[in-house]
Coordinates of C-alpha atoms (C1' of nucleotides) in Angstrom, one line a residue:
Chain Z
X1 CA 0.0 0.0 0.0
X2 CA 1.8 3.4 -0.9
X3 CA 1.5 6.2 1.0
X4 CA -0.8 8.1 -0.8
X5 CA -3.4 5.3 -0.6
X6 CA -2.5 5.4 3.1
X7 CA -3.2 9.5 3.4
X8 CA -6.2 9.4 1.5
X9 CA -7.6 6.6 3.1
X10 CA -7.0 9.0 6.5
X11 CA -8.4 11.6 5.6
X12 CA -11.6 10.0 4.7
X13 CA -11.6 7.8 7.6
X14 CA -12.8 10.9 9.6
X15 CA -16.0 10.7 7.7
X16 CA -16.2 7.3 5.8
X17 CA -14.8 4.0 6.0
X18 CA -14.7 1.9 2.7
X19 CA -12.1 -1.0 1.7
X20 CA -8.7 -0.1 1.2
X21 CA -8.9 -0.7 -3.0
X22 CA -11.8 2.2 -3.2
X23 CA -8.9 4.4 -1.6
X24 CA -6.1 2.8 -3.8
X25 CA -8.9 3.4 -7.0
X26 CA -8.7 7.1 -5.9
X27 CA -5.0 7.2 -4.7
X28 CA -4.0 5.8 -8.5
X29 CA -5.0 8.9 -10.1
X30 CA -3.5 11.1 -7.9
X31 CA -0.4 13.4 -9.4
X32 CA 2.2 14.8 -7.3
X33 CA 3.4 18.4 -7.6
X34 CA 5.2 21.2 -5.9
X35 CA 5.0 24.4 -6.1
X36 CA 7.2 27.5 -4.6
X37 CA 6.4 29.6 -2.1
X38 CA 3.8 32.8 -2.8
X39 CA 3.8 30.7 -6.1
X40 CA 0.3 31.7 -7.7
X41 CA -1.9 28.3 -8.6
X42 CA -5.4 29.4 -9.8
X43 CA -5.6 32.8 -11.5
X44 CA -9.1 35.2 -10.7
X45 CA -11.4 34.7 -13.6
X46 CA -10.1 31.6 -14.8
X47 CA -11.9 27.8 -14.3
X48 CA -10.3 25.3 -12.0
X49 CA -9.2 22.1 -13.3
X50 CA -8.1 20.2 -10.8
X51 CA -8.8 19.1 -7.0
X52 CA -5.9 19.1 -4.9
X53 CA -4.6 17.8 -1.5
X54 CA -1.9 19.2 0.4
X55 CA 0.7 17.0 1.1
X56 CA 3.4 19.3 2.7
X57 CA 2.9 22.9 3.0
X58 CA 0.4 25.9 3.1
X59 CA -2.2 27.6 0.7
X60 CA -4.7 30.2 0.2
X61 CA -7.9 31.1 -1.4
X62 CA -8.4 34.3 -2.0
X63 CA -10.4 37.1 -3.7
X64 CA -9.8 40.7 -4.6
X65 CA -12.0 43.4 -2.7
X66 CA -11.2 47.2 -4.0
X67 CA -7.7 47.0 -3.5
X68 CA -6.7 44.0 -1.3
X69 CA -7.0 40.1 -1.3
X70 CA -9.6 38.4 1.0
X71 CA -8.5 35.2 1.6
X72 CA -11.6 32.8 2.4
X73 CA -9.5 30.0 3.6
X74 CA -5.9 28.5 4.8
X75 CA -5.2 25.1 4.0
X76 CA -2.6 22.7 5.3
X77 CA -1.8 19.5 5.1
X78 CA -4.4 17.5 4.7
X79 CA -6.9 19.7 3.3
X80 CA -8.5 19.8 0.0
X81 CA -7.0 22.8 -1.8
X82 CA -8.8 24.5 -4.7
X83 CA -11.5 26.7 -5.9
X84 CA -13.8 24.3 -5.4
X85 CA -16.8 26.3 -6.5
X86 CA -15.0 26.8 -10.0
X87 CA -14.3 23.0 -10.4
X88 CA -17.7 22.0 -9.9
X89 CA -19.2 24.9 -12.3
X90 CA -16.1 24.8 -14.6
X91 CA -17.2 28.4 -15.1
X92 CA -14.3 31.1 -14.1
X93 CA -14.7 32.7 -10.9
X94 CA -13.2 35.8 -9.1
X95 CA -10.8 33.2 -6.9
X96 CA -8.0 33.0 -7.4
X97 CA -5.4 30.4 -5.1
X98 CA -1.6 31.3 -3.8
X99 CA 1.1 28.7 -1.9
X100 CA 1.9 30.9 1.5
X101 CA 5.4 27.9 1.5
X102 CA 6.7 25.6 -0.7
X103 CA 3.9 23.4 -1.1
X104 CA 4.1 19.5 -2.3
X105 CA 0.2 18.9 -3.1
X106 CA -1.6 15.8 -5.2
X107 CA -4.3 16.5 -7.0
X108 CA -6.7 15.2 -9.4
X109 CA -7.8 16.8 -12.7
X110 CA -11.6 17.4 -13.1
X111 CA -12.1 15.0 -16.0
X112 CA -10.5 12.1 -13.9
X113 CA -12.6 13.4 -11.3
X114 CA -15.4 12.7 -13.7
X115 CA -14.7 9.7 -14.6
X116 CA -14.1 8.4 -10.9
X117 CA -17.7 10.0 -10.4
X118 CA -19.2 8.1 -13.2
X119 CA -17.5 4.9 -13.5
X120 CA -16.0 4.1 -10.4
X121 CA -18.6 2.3 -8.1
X122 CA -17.2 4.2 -4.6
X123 CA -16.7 7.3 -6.6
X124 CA -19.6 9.3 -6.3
X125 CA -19.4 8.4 -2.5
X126 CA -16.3 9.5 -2.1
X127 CA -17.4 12.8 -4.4
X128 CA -20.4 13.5 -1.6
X129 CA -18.4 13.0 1.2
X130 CA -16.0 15.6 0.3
X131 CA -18.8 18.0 -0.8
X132 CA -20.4 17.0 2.5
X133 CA -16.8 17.6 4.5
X134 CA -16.4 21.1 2.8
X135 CA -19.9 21.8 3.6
X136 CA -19.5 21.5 7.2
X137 CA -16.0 24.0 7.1
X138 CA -17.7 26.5 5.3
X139 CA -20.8 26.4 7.5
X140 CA -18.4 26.5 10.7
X141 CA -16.7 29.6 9.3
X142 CA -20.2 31.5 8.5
X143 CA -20.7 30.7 12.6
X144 CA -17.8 32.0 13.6
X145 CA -18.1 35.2 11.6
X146 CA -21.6 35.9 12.8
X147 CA -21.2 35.1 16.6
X148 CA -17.7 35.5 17.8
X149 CA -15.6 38.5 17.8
X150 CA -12.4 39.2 15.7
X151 CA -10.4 38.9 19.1
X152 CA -12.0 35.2 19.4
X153 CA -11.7 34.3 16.3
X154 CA -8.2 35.0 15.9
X155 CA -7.4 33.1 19.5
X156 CA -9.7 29.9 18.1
X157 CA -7.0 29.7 14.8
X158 CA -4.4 30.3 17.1
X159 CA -5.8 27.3 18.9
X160 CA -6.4 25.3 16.2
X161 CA -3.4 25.8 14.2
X162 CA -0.7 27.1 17.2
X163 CA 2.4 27.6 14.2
X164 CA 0.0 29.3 11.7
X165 CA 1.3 32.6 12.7
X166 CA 5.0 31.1 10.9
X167 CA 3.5 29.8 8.2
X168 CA 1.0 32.5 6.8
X169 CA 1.2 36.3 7.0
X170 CA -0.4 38.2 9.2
X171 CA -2.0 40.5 6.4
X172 CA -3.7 37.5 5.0
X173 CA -5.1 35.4 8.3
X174 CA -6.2 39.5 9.3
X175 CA -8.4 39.4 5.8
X176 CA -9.3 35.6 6.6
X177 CA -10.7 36.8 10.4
X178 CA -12.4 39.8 8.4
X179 CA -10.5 42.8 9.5
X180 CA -7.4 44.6 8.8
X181 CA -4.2 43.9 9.6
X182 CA -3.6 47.2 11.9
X183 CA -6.7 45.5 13.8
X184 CA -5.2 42.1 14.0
X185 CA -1.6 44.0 15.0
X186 CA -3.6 45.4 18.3
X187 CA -5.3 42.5 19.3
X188 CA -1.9 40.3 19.0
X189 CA -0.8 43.4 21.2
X190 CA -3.7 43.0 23.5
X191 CA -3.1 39.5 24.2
X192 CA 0.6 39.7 24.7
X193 CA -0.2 41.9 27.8
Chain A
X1 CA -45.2 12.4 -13.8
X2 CA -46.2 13.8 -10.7
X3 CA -46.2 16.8 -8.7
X4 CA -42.8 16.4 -6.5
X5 CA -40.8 14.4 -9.8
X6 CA -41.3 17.6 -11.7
X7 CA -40.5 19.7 -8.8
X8 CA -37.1 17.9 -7.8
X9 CA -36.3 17.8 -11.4
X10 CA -36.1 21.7 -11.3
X11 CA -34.5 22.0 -8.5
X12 CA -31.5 19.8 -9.4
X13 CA -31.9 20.8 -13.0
X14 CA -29.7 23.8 -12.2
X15 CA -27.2 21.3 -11.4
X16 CA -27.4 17.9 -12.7
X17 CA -29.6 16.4 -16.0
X18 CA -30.5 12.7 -15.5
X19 CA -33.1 10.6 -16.9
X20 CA -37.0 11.0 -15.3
X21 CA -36.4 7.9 -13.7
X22 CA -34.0 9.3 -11.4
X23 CA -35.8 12.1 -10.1
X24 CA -39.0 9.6 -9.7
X25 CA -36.8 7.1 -7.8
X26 CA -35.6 10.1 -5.1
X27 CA -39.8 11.8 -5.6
X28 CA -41.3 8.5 -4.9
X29 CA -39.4 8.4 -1.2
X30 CA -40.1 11.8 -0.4
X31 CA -43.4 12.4 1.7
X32 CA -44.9 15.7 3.0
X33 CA -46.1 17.5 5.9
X34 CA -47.3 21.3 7.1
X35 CA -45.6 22.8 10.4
X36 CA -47.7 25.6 11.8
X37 CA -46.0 29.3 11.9
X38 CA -43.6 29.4 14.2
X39 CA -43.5 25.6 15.0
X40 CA -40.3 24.6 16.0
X41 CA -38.8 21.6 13.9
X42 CA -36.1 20.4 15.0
X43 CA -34.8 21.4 18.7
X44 CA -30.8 22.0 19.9
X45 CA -28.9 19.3 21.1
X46 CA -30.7 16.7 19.0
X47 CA -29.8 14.6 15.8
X48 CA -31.7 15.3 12.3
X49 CA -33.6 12.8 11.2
X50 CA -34.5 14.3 8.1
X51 CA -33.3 16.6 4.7
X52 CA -36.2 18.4 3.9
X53 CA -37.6 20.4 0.5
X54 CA -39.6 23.5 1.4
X55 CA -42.6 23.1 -0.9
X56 CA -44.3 26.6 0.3
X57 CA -43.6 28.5 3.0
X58 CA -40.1 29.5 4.4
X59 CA -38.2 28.5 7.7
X60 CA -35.1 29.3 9.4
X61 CA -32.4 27.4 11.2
X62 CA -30.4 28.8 14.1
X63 CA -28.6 28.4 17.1
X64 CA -28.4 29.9 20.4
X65 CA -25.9 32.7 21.1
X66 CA -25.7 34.2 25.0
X67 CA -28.8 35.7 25.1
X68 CA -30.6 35.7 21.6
X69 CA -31.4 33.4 18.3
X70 CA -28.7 33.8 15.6
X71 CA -30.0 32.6 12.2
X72 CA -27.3 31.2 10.0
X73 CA -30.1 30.6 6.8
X74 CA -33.5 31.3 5.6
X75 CA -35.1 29.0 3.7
X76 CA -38.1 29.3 0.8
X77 CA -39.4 27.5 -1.3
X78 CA -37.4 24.5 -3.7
X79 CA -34.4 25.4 -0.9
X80 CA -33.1 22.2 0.7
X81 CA -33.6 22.9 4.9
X82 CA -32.4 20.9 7.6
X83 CA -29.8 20.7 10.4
X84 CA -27.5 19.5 7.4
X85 CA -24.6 19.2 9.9
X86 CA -26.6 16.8 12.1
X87 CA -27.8 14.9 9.3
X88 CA -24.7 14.0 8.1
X89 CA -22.9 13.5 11.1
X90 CA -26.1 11.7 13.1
X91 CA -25.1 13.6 15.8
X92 CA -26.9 16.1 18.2
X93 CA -25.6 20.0 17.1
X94 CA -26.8 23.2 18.9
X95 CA -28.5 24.0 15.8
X96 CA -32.4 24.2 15.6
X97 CA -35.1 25.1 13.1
X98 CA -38.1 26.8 13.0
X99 CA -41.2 27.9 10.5
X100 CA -41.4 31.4 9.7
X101 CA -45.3 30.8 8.1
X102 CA -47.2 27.9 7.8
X103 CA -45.4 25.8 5.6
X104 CA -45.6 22.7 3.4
X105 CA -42.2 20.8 3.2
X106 CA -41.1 17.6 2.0
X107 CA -38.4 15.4 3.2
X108 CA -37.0 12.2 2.9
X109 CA -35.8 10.2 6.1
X110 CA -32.0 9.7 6.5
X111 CA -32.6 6.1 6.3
X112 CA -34.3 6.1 3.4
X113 CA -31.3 9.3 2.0
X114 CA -28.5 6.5 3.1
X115 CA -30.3 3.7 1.0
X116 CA -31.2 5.9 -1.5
X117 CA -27.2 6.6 -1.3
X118 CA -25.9 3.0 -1.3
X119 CA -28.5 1.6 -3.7
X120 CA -29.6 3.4 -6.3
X121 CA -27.6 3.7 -9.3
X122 CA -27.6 7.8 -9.2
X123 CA -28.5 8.1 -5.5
X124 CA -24.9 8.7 -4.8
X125 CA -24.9 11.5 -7.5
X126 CA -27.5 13.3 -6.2
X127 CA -26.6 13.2 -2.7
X128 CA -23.3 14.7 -4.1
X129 CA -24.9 17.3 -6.5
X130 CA -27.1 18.5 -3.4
X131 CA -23.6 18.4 -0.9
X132 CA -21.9 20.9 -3.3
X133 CA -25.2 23.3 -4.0
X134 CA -25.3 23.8 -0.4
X135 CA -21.3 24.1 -0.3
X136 CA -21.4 26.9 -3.2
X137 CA -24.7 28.8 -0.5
X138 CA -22.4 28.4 2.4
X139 CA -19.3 29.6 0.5
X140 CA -21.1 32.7 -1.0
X141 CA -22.8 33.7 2.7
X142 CA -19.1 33.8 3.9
X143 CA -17.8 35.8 1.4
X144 CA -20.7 37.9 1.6
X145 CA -19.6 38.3 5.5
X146 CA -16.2 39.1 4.8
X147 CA -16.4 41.7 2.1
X148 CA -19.9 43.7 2.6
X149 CA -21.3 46.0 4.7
X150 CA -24.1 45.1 6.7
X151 CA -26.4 47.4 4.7
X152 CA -24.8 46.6 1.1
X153 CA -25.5 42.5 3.0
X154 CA -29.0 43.6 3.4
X155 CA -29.8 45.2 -0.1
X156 CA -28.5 42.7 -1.6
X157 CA -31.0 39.9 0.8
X158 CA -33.5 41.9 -0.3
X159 CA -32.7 42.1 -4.4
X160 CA -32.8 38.0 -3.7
X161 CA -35.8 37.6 -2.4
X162 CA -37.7 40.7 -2.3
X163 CA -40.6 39.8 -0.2
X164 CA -38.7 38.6 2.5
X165 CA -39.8 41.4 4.9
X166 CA -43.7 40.1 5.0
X167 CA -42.5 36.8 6.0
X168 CA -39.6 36.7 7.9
X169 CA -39.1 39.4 11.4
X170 CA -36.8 41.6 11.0
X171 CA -34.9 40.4 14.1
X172 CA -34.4 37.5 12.1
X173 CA -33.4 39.0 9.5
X174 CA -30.9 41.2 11.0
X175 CA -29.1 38.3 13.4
X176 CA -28.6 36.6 9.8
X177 CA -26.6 39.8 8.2
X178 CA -24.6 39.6 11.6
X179 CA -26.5 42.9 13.1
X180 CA -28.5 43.5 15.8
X181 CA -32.3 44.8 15.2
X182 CA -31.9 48.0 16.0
X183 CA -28.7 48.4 13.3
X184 CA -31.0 47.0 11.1
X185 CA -33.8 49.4 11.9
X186 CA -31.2 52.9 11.5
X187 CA -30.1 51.1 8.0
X188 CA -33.8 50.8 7.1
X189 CA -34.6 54.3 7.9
X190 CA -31.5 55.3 6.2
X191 CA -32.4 53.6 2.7
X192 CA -35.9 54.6 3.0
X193 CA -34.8 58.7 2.6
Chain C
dT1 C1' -62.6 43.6 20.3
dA2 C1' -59.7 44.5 24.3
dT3 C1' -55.6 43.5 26.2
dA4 C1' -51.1 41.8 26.9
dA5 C1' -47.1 40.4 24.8
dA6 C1' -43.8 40.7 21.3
dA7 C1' -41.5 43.2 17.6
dA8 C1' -39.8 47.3 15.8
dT9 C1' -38.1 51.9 16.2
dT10 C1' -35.7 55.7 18.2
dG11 C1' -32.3 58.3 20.9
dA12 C1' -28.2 58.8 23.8
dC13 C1' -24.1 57.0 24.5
dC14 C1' -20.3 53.5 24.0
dT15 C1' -16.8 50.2 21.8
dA16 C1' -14.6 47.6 18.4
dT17 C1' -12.7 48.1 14.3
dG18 C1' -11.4 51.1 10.2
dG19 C1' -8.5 54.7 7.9
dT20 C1' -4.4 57.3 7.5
dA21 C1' 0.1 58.2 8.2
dA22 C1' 4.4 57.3 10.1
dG23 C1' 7.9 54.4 11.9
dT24 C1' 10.2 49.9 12.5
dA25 C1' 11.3 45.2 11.2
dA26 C1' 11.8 41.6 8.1
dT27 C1' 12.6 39.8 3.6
dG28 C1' 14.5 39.2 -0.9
dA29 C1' 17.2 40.5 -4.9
dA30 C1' 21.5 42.2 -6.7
Chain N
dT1 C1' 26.2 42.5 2.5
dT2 C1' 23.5 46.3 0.9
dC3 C1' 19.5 48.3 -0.6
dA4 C1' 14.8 48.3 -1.9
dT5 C1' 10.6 46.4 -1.0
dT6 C1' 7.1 44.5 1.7
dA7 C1' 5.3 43.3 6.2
dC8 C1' 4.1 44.7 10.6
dT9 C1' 3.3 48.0 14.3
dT10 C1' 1.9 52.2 16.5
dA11 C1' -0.7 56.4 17.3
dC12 C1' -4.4 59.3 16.3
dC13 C1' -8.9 60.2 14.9
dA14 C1' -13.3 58.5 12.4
dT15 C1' -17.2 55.5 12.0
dA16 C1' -20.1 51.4 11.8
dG17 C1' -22.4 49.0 14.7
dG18 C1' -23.5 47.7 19.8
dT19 C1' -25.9 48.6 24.3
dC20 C1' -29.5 50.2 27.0
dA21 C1' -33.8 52.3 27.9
dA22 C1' -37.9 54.3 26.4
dT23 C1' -41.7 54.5 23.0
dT24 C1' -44.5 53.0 19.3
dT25 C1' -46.4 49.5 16.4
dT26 C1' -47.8 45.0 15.4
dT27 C1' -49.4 40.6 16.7
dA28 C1' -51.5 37.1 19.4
dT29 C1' -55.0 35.7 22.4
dA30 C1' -58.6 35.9 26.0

DNA sequence: TATAAAAATTGACCTATGGTAAGTAATGAA
DNA sequence: TTCATTACTTACCATAGGTCAATTTTTATA
């Protein structure tokens, strides 16, 4: 069993447990590749081709508002990667996708994607258990926005991943928590107190 | 072809083509029922049970923040509504749900969604297609959150669905644009000028 | 239909966060 | 290693939105 049969096969075991060939029948089509760091993936108004996993690294999602990026997640390893919302569309969207490190990811291209969907008899499982997973994130990010202040939020990353603040800069996890990064700068001063 | 085949052919239409067949095989397990205004549907700290269809009428789900409701979606009609978190996890959330009007809704049973899932030849399919609809809502409601104001959040609720103000409190309204109803109330005066 | 309860509005004041501008620290390219 | 660029911090003032309390309007129910 290689090992990334035996990642995918853990990251689905959170949510779904299936016999190692369906994770092998995924982990076959997977591609490796690395990118540098602040290395731009996705472009903004361009349609996403392919699914990725972080293997080793750090990544962004991002979106230009007036003149500065939003970014609307931080991925790490582990985490499906992407403008999601693009690959399943294959229209272009705003979105656009940066590498915060040098980043080693797999991914899958949306027409194997497809094809797993269609002809594979675990694929459209494994395709609504993602959905289903990225679901859950985005709705846990909506909560946090609408009942917790910045100051929280920004101690609940901390808490969640404690060596983000050496992986990502501060400008982007300030647009992430939805404020700026003179904001973020005095709360990190508050807290140091 | 009855009444709920055609209607769950629209609604997935947007998303997914497949032959009559499929949408009779999901219509034929879905039944109805009416929840009074205001009736409470599913309570906090208990599992979902059921992904329902709203039919007519529109309902909310929330949770309980300190003091007061916080509604993270309102629902109307051909939306899917449910504790979706629950559902998939089977596992009690602090989420709850409630009926703004009297409303006619249609749901299938998460056993009969799970067999649907495992034995139907496009069950999987659809319970993907519907995952990633309500992963491209969530998605938009966070962006919306990070980059709009709470008034330009409101015009735009209200360029949506423009009746929303007959049927849905405005307290409810303005906990879901992350306001509280008396910020709501200054924006309204404010527009109305 | 009368009455009580709940929802919505308003005003006065307060606080978290934003905007601007300047300074300092860190980073990357030559 | 130097220099230019970018990131981060700080200070000062501005503002969107919050809190509390009072009032008006709407809704539910006896």
């Amino acid at each position: 069993m290689n090992k990334k049969t035996i990642q995918i096969k853990e990251i689905f075991d959170l949510y779904y447990s299936a016999p190692i060939e369906v994770w092998d029948t995924f982990a076959e089509r997977l591609k490796t590749v690395t990118f540098n760091k602040n290395e731009e993936i996705k472009f903004p108004n361009t349609t996403e081709k392919k699914l990725y996993i972080i293997n080793k690294g750090s990544a962004g999602i991002f979106l230009w508002k007036e003149n500065h990026p939003v970014c609307i997640d931080l991925c790490f390893e582990n985490d499906f990667f992407g403008d999601y919302l693009s690959l399943l569309t294959q229209k272009p969207t705003p979105l656009y996708t940066v590498c915060f490190e040098e980043t080693e990811m797999f991914y899958i291209t949306f027409s194997d994607l497809i094809d797993l969907y269609e002809n594979s008899k675990f694929g459209a499982k494994i395709g609504r258990i993602a959905a289903e997973s990225l679901f859950i994130h985005k709705q846990s990010q909506q909560i946090e926005l609408l009942t917790q202040t910045a100051e929280q939020r920004y101690r609940y990353l901390l808490s969640k991943q404690p060596h983000i603040i050496q992986r990502v800069p501060l400008k982007h996890i300030a647009s992430y928590l939805g404020i700026t990064s003179e904001s973020l700068s005095r709360i990190r001063k508050k807290i140091v107190k």
